[in-house]
Coordinates of C-alpha atoms and ligand atoms in Angstrom, one line a residue:
M124 CA 105.8 131.9 90.4
L125 CA 102.3 129.9 88.7
V126 CA 99.6 128.2 90.3
V127 CA 97.1 125.6 88.7
K128 CA 94.1 125.3 90.3
K129 CA 90.9 123.4 89.7
F130 CA 86.9 123.7 90.6
G131 CA 85.4 120.8 90.2
G132 CA 81.3 120.4 88.9
S133 CA 80.1 121.6 92.7
S134 CA 82.5 124.3 93.1
V135 CA 80.9 126.2 90.4
A136 CA 77.2 124.8 91.0
N137 CA 75.6 128.2 90.8
K138 CA 76.3 131.7 91.1
E139 CA 77.3 132.5 95.4
R140 CA 80.0 128.7 94.9
I141 CA 81.2 131.3 91.1
F142 CA 82.1 134.1 92.9
N143 CA 83.3 131.7 96.2
V144 CA 85.6 130.4 93.6
A145 CA 86.5 134.2 91.8
R146 CA 88.3 135.7 95.6
R147 CA 89.9 132.4 96.2
C148 CA 91.5 133.0 92.8
I149 CA 92.3 136.2 93.8
E150 CA 93.6 136.1 96.5
D151 CA 96.5 134.3 94.7
Y152 CA 95.7 136.3 91.9
R153 CA 96.8 140.6 94.5
A154 CA 99.7 138.3 96.6
G155 CA 101.4 138.2 92.5
Y156 CA 101.1 134.6 91.7
D157 CA 100.3 133.9 87.5
V158 CA 97.1 132.3 87.9
V159 CA 95.6 130.1 85.8
V160 CA 91.8 128.1 87.0
V161 CA 90.5 125.2 85.3
L162 CA 87.0 124.6 85.6
S163 CA 84.3 121.3 85.0
A164 CA 80.7 122.4 84.7
M165 CA 78.3 123.9 86.5
G166 CA 77.1 120.8 88.7
D167 CA 75.3 118.5 87.3
A168 CA 75.4 119.9 84.0
T169 CA 77.2 117.3 82.0
D170 CA 74.9 114.4 83.2
E171 CA 71.8 116.7 82.0
L172 CA 73.1 117.4 78.8
L173 CA 73.8 113.1 78.3
A174 CA 69.4 112.8 79.2
L175 CA 68.7 115.5 77.2
A176 CA 71.5 113.9 74.1
G177 CA 68.4 110.1 75.2
T178 CA 66.0 111.8 75.1
I179 CA 66.7 113.1 70.6
N180 CA 68.4 109.9 70.6
P181 CA 69.6 107.6 72.6
K182 CA 71.7 105.8 69.7
A183 CA 74.5 109.3 69.2
K184 CA 76.9 109.7 67.8
K185 CA 80.7 110.0 70.3
R186 CA 81.6 113.2 67.9
E187 CA 78.4 114.8 68.4
L188 CA 78.1 113.8 71.8
D189 CA 81.6 115.0 72.4
M190 CA 80.2 118.4 71.1
L191 CA 77.0 118.4 73.3
L192 CA 79.6 117.8 76.4
T193 CA 81.6 120.1 75.7
T194 CA 79.8 123.0 76.1
G195 CA 79.5 122.8 79.9
E196 CA 82.8 123.6 80.4
Q197 CA 81.9 126.8 77.7
V198 CA 79.9 128.2 80.1
S199 CA 81.6 127.3 83.5
V200 CA 84.2 129.4 82.2
S201 CA 82.7 132.4 80.5
L202 CA 80.6 133.0 83.4
M203 CA 84.0 133.2 85.4
A204 CA 85.4 135.4 83.4
M205 CA 82.8 137.5 84.1
A206 CA 82.3 137.0 87.8
M207 CA 85.8 138.7 88.0
Q208 CA 85.9 141.6 85.6
S209 CA 82.9 142.7 87.9
L210 CA 85.4 142.7 90.8
D211 CA 87.8 144.4 88.7
V212 CA 90.6 142.0 88.1
P213 CA 90.9 141.4 84.2
A214 CA 91.0 138.1 83.1
V215 CA 90.0 135.5 79.9
S216 CA 87.8 132.3 78.7
L217 CA 90.2 129.9 77.2
N218 CA 88.7 126.4 75.5
A219 CA 90.8 123.6 74.7
F220 CA 90.6 124.8 70.9
Q221 CA 92.0 128.5 72.2
V222 CA 94.4 126.9 74.2
R223 CA 95.1 123.8 71.3
M224 CA 95.2 121.5 74.1
H225 CA 96.0 118.6 71.0
S226 CA 94.5 115.0 72.2
T227 CA 93.4 111.9 70.2
S228 CA 91.1 111.5 67.7
R229 CA 89.0 109.5 70.3
Y230 CA 85.5 110.5 71.1
G231 CA 84.8 110.5 74.7
N232 CA 88.1 108.8 76.1
A233 CA 89.5 111.1 74.2
R234 CA 93.6 111.4 75.8
F235 CA 95.7 114.6 75.7
K236 CA 99.4 114.5 73.1
R237 CA 100.4 117.8 73.2
V238 CA 99.3 121.4 75.4
E239 CA 100.0 123.9 73.5
T240 CA 102.0 127.2 76.8
E241 CA 101.5 130.2 73.4
R242 CA 98.6 131.9 74.4
I243 CA 98.4 131.1 77.9
L244 CA 101.8 132.2 78.3
H245 CA 100.9 136.0 76.5
E246 CA 97.7 136.3 78.3
L247 CA 99.8 135.8 81.7
D248 CA 102.0 138.1 81.2
S249 CA 99.2 141.1 80.3
R250 CA 97.9 140.1 83.9
K251 CA 95.8 138.5 83.3
I252 CA 93.6 135.5 85.1
V253 CA 93.4 132.2 82.6
I254 CA 90.2 130.3 82.8
V255 CA 90.6 127.1 80.9
T256 CA 87.8 124.6 80.1
G257 CA 87.7 120.9 81.7
F258 CA 87.8 118.1 80.6
Q259 CA 88.5 118.8 76.9
G260 CA 90.9 118.5 74.4
V261 CA 90.5 118.9 70.2
N262 CA 91.6 116.2 67.5
K263 CA 93.3 116.5 64.6
Y264 CA 90.5 117.1 62.1
D265 CA 90.2 120.1 64.9
D266 CA 86.9 118.1 66.4
V267 CA 86.3 119.0 69.8
T268 CA 87.0 116.0 72.4
T269 CA 86.1 114.5 75.8
L270 CA 88.3 113.2 78.1
G271 CA 86.5 111.2 79.5
R272 CA 84.1 111.5 82.6
G273 CA 86.2 112.8 85.8
G274 CA 88.7 114.8 83.1
S275 CA 89.3 118.4 83.9
D276 CA 91.2 116.7 86.9
T277 CA 93.9 116.1 83.5
T278 CA 93.2 118.8 82.2
A279 CA 94.7 120.4 85.0
V280 CA 97.7 118.2 85.4
A281 CA 98.3 118.5 82.0
L282 CA 98.6 122.0 81.9
A283 CA 100.2 122.5 85.2
A284 CA 103.0 120.0 83.3
A285 CA 102.7 121.6 80.0
L286 CA 103.7 126.1 82.2
H287 CA 105.9 123.8 85.1
A288 CA 102.9 125.7 87.4
D289 CA 104.9 125.9 91.5
R290 CA 101.9 124.5 92.0
C291 CA 98.7 122.6 91.5
E292 CA 95.2 122.1 93.6
I293 CA 92.9 120.2 93.1
Y294 CA 90.1 121.6 94.4
T295 CA 86.8 120.1 95.0
D296 CA 83.0 118.9 97.7
V297 CA 85.7 117.1 100.8
D298 CA 88.5 117.8 102.3
G299 CA 90.8 115.9 100.6
V300 CA 91.3 111.9 99.8
Y301 CA 89.7 109.7 102.4
T302 CA 90.5 105.5 103.3
A303 CA 87.5 105.5 101.4
D304 CA 84.3 107.4 99.9
P305 CA 83.9 110.2 103.2
R306 CA 80.0 110.1 102.1
V307 CA 79.2 106.1 102.2
V308 CA 81.4 105.2 104.8
R309 CA 81.4 107.2 108.3
N310 CA 84.7 106.5 109.8
A311 CA 86.5 107.5 106.9
R312 CA 90.3 109.2 107.7
K313 CA 91.3 112.5 105.2
I314 CA 94.9 110.6 104.5
D315 CA 97.7 114.1 104.6
T316 CA 100.1 112.5 101.8
I317 CA 99.7 109.7 99.5
T318 CA 101.8 108.3 96.9
Y319 CA 101.1 108.7 93.0
D320 CA 100.8 104.5 93.3
E321 CA 98.9 104.3 96.2
M322 CA 96.4 107.2 94.4
L323 CA 96.2 105.7 91.2
E324 CA 95.2 102.6 92.7
L325 CA 92.3 104.0 94.8
A326 CA 91.5 106.8 91.5
S327 CA 91.9 103.3 88.7
L328 CA 89.1 101.2 91.7
G329 CA 86.8 103.7 91.6
A330 CA 87.8 106.6 94.3
K331 CA 86.5 108.9 92.0
V332 CA 88.1 112.1 93.7
L333 CA 91.0 111.7 91.3
H334 CA 90.7 110.7 87.2
N335 CA 92.8 108.4 87.2
R336 CA 94.8 109.8 83.9
S337 CA 95.3 113.0 85.8
V338 CA 97.0 110.6 88.4
E339 CA 99.1 108.8 85.9
M340 CA 100.2 112.4 84.0
A341 CA 100.9 113.6 87.5
K342 CA 103.6 111.0 88.9
K343 CA 104.5 111.0 85.3
Y344 CA 105.2 114.7 84.7
N345 CA 106.0 114.9 88.9
V346 CA 103.9 117.2 89.4
E347 CA 102.8 118.1 93.2
L348 CA 98.7 118.0 93.3
V349 CA 96.9 119.1 96.8
V350 CA 93.7 117.7 96.9
R351 CA 91.7 120.3 99.0
S352 CA 87.9 121.5 99.8
S353 CA 86.8 125.2 97.9
L354 CA 83.7 125.8 100.6
N355 CA 87.0 125.5 103.8
R356 CA 90.7 126.4 104.4
S357 CA 91.4 123.1 105.7
E358 CA 94.3 122.1 104.5
G359 CA 94.1 118.7 102.3
T360 CA 96.1 115.5 100.6
V361 CA 99.7 116.2 99.3
V362 CA 99.7 113.5 96.2
K363 CA 103.4 113.0 96.1
E364 CA 106.3 111.2 95.6
A365 CA 107.0 110.0 99.1
K366 CA 109.1 107.7 100.9
R367 CA 107.7 105.6 103.6
M368 CA 110.3 103.6 106.2
E369 CA 107.4 101.1 106.3
K370 CA 104.5 100.2 103.5
L371 CA 100.9 101.1 104.5
L372 CA 99.5 97.8 105.3
V373 CA 95.9 99.3 103.9
T374 CA 96.2 102.2 102.1
G375 CA 91.8 102.4 101.3
V376 CA 88.6 101.3 100.9
A377 CA 87.5 101.9 96.9
A378 CA 84.1 100.8 95.2
D379 CA 82.9 100.7 91.8
K380 CA 79.3 100.2 90.6
N381 CA 80.4 101.4 87.0
T382 CA 80.1 97.6 86.5
A383 CA 78.7 94.6 85.5
R384 CA 79.6 90.9 85.4
I385 CA 78.6 88.3 81.7
S386 CA 79.1 84.8 81.5
V387 CA 80.2 82.7 78.5
I388 CA 78.4 79.2 79.3
G389 CA 79.7 75.5 77.6
V390 CA 82.0 77.0 76.3
V391 CA 84.7 74.0 75.1
D392 CA 87.6 73.6 77.3
K393 CA 90.6 74.0 74.7
P394 CA 93.6 75.8 74.2
G395 CA 92.7 78.7 71.7
I396 CA 89.1 79.7 73.6
A397 CA 89.6 82.1 75.7
F398 CA 92.5 84.2 73.8
R399 CA 89.6 84.3 71.0
I400 CA 86.7 85.4 73.5
F401 CA 89.3 87.9 75.2
D402 CA 91.1 88.7 71.6
T403 CA 87.0 89.4 70.0
L404 CA 86.2 92.0 72.9
A405 CA 89.8 93.9 72.5
K406 CA 89.8 94.0 69.3
N407 CA 85.7 95.7 69.2
N408 CA 87.7 98.1 72.3
I409 CA 86.0 96.0 75.4
N410 CA 88.1 96.1 79.3
V411 CA 87.9 93.1 80.5
D412 CA 88.6 93.4 84.5
I413 CA 87.8 90.2 87.1
I414 CA 88.7 87.0 85.1
L415 CA 86.7 84.0 86.1
Q416 CA 86.7 80.7 84.5
S417 CA 85.1 76.9 86.1
V418 CA 86.4 73.8 86.9
G419 CA 85.8 71.9 83.8
R420 CA 83.7 69.1 82.7
E421 CA 82.5 66.8 80.4
G422 CA 85.1 69.0 77.6
T423 CA 82.7 72.0 77.9
K424 CA 83.8 75.1 80.7
D425 CA 81.9 78.7 82.2
I426 CA 84.6 81.8 82.1
S427 CA 82.6 85.2 83.8
F428 CA 84.8 88.6 83.7
T429 CA 83.4 92.1 84.2
V430 CA 83.4 94.4 81.8
A431 CA 81.9 98.1 83.0
S432 CA 78.5 98.7 82.5
D433 CA 78.1 101.7 79.6
D434 CA 80.0 98.6 77.7
L435 CA 77.2 95.5 78.2
G436 CA 74.6 96.1 75.8
E437 CA 78.3 96.5 73.2
A438 CA 80.0 93.1 74.6
I439 CA 76.4 91.1 74.7
R440 CA 76.3 91.7 71.6
I441 CA 79.4 91.0 70.4
L442 CA 79.6 87.9 71.8
E443 CA 76.4 86.7 70.1
E444 CA 77.2 87.9 66.5
N445 CA 79.9 85.3 67.8
K446 CA 78.6 82.9 69.7
E447 CA 79.8 80.1 67.0
R448 CA 83.2 81.1 66.3
L449 CA 83.7 81.4 70.1
T450 CA 82.0 77.9 71.0
I451 CA 78.9 79.7 73.5
Q452 CA 76.0 77.6 74.4
E453 CA 75.0 80.8 75.7
V454 CA 75.8 84.0 77.2
T455 CA 74.3 85.2 80.7
W456 CA 75.0 88.2 82.4
N457 CA 74.3 90.6 85.9
E458 CA 73.7 94.5 86.5
D459 CA 73.8 94.0 89.7
V460 CA 77.3 93.6 91.0
A461 CA 79.8 97.1 92.9
K462 CA 83.3 95.4 92.9
L463 CA 84.6 96.5 96.2
S464 CA 88.7 96.9 96.4
V465 CA 90.8 97.2 99.5
V466 CA 94.5 99.0 98.2
G467 CA 97.9 98.7 99.8
A468 CA 101.3 98.3 99.5
G469 CA 102.3 96.9 102.1
M470 CA 99.5 93.7 101.8
M471 CA 102.8 91.8 99.9
S472 CA 104.5 90.7 102.5
N473 CA 101.3 90.0 105.0
P474 CA 99.0 87.8 104.2
G475 CA 97.1 88.1 106.5
V476 CA 94.7 90.7 104.0
A477 CA 92.3 88.5 102.0
A478 CA 91.6 86.5 105.3
K479 CA 90.9 89.6 106.7
M480 CA 88.3 91.1 104.7
F481 CA 86.3 88.6 103.8
E482 CA 85.9 87.9 107.4
S483 CA 84.7 91.6 107.5
L484 CA 82.4 90.9 104.7
Y485 CA 80.9 86.9 105.9
N486 CA 80.5 89.4 109.6
S487 CA 78.5 91.5 107.7
R488 CA 76.9 88.5 105.8
I489 CA 77.6 89.9 102.7
N490 CA 78.2 87.1 99.6
I491 CA 81.2 86.9 97.1
N492 CA 80.6 86.8 93.8
M493 CA 83.8 87.1 92.6
I494 CA 87.5 87.6 94.4
S495 CA 91.3 89.2 92.2
T496 CA 94.1 89.6 94.1
S497 CA 97.1 92.3 93.0
E498 CA 100.4 92.1 95.4
I499 CA 98.7 96.0 96.0
R500 CA 94.7 95.0 96.0
I501 CA 92.0 92.4 97.1
T502 CA 88.5 93.0 94.5
V503 CA 85.8 91.7 95.3
L504 CA 82.8 91.8 93.7
V505 CA 79.2 92.1 95.7
P506 CA 75.0 92.5 94.8
K507 CA 75.2 96.2 94.1
N508 CA 72.8 97.2 97.0
E509 CA 74.8 95.9 99.6
I510 CA 78.2 97.8 97.9
D511 CA 78.2 101.0 101.0
K512 CA 76.9 98.5 103.8
A513 CA 80.4 95.6 102.8
M514 CA 82.7 98.8 101.7
N515 CA 81.1 100.4 105.4
A516 CA 82.7 96.5 106.7
V517 CA 85.7 96.2 105.0
H518 CA 86.8 99.2 105.7
D519 CA 86.0 99.2 110.0
G520 CA 87.0 96.0 109.7
F521 CA 90.5 97.2 108.5
A522 CA 90.0 100.2 111.2
M523 CA 92.4 102.5 109.1
S524 CA 94.0 104.6 111.4
D525 CA 97.1 106.3 111.5
Ligands
ADP1682 P1 85.0 117.1 91.1 O1 83.4 118.0 90.9 O2 85.8 118.2 92.6 O3 85.3 116.2 90.1 P2 83.8 114.4 92.0 O4 82.3 114.5 92.7 O5 84.6 114.0 90.9 O6 84.1 116.0 92.3 O7 84.6 113.9 93.5 C1 84.2 114.4 95.0 C2 84.1 113.4 95.1 O8 84.3 111.8 94.9 C3 83.9 113.2 96.2 O9 82.4 113.9 97.1 C4 83.4 112.0 97.4 O10 82.0 111.6 97.6 C5 83.7 110.8 96.0 N1 85.0 110.2 96.5 C6 85.0 108.9 96.3 N2 86.2 108.4 96.9 C7 86.6 108.8 97.3 C8 88.4 108.9 98.2 N3 88.4 108.2 98.9 N4 88.0 110.4 99.6 C9 87.3 111.5 98.8 N5 86.4 111.8 98.3 C10 86.2 110.5 97.4
LIG1683 N1 82.2 118.1 84.0 C1 83.2 116.4 83.1 C2 81.9 115.3 83.8 O1 81.5 115.5 85.0 C3 84.5 117.4 83.9 C4 84.3 116.4 85.2 O2 84.2 117.0 85.8 O3 85.7 116.5 85.8 O4 82.2 114.5 84.1
MG1684 MG1 86.5 114.9 89.6

């Protein structure tokens, strides 16, 4: 039996927590399991490294940033191996290069292509606990890459899939997946079982408890996940392919503060302009989310859309550079916005969900900036400083209970 256990940054933030994790892993080892451990960097180490880089060169190349950020995970895995060895348990730490976790070339946002298992299996054969760096890969140039923030979950799932693990456990600082971020929403409730699709929506819309690509991969390779706390023994949440007799009306509420709104004002109102604007952004790797187009007036129209906060500067630069070709009169933007989404597969057949959401926001006097809907989610843009209030209002409006 093989188990992959992933521990996030707060679970290994200091010496006591490192030993706590070491002991939990050793329990499984002593019970006869082959144990593969995936770790994130300690505490806020990744943020601190990023801030440090910013003081040296705010426009640092992504290759160098990856070289820097991957050190965070290397610190935690080596310390973990030392901790286990001090408890007389054989352990070995490995980075992505040593395992050979092959990724695409894209620094800062690489994806796994293939994961080799030989080295890990060899170490497991000699009854060692194998501790692997999360969040990193190696590209075709033999450079280290990172998978995007929160990517250690994806490392764990990739290894669980490649090694055909019997269990994949994601340990974090909350007891499982909740109907909303339990640090923000007082009445958030722990979910016992959630389907891959529901979890994928929540993760993609800002519930950072799981990296969205880890859920995508878990679904693809049918890896059942358990999300649970590293600090207590409560049962956690199972993420799996589950059949529900009837789809849940609303599974949960998610918020994403990493967003900004851009408006292009006065573009010519004729076919092909929207295509040119969004094609230009796409060719520059800028992902666009909610899009809203105003009714045309005097042959022109305005188009507003959202981008990730990190892409805002670049998106504005590109639009300004191409202003004439895209017939833009003015580019404006607003960083003071956040996305709030309700997710639930049952919405499809229930027309009242949007109205209920808007009513809850209205009751809290929160203004809605933009709206976007799909069959199984509704997303609105609200002022960033009101997002926590909005999340509580909408969550409680649906009174999510069993
Ligand atoms: P780790 O370092 O263990 O990967 P993260 O900080 O990435 O932990 O993710 C855990 C955090 O996700 C929690 O502390 C919680 O505040 C937040 N979170 C957001 N939405 C949810 C949700 N729906 N359920 C549980 N936690 C959530
Ligand atoms: N240490 C990385 C981050 O902070 C990866 C992770 O925690 O999953 O984003
Ligand atoms: Mg995380």
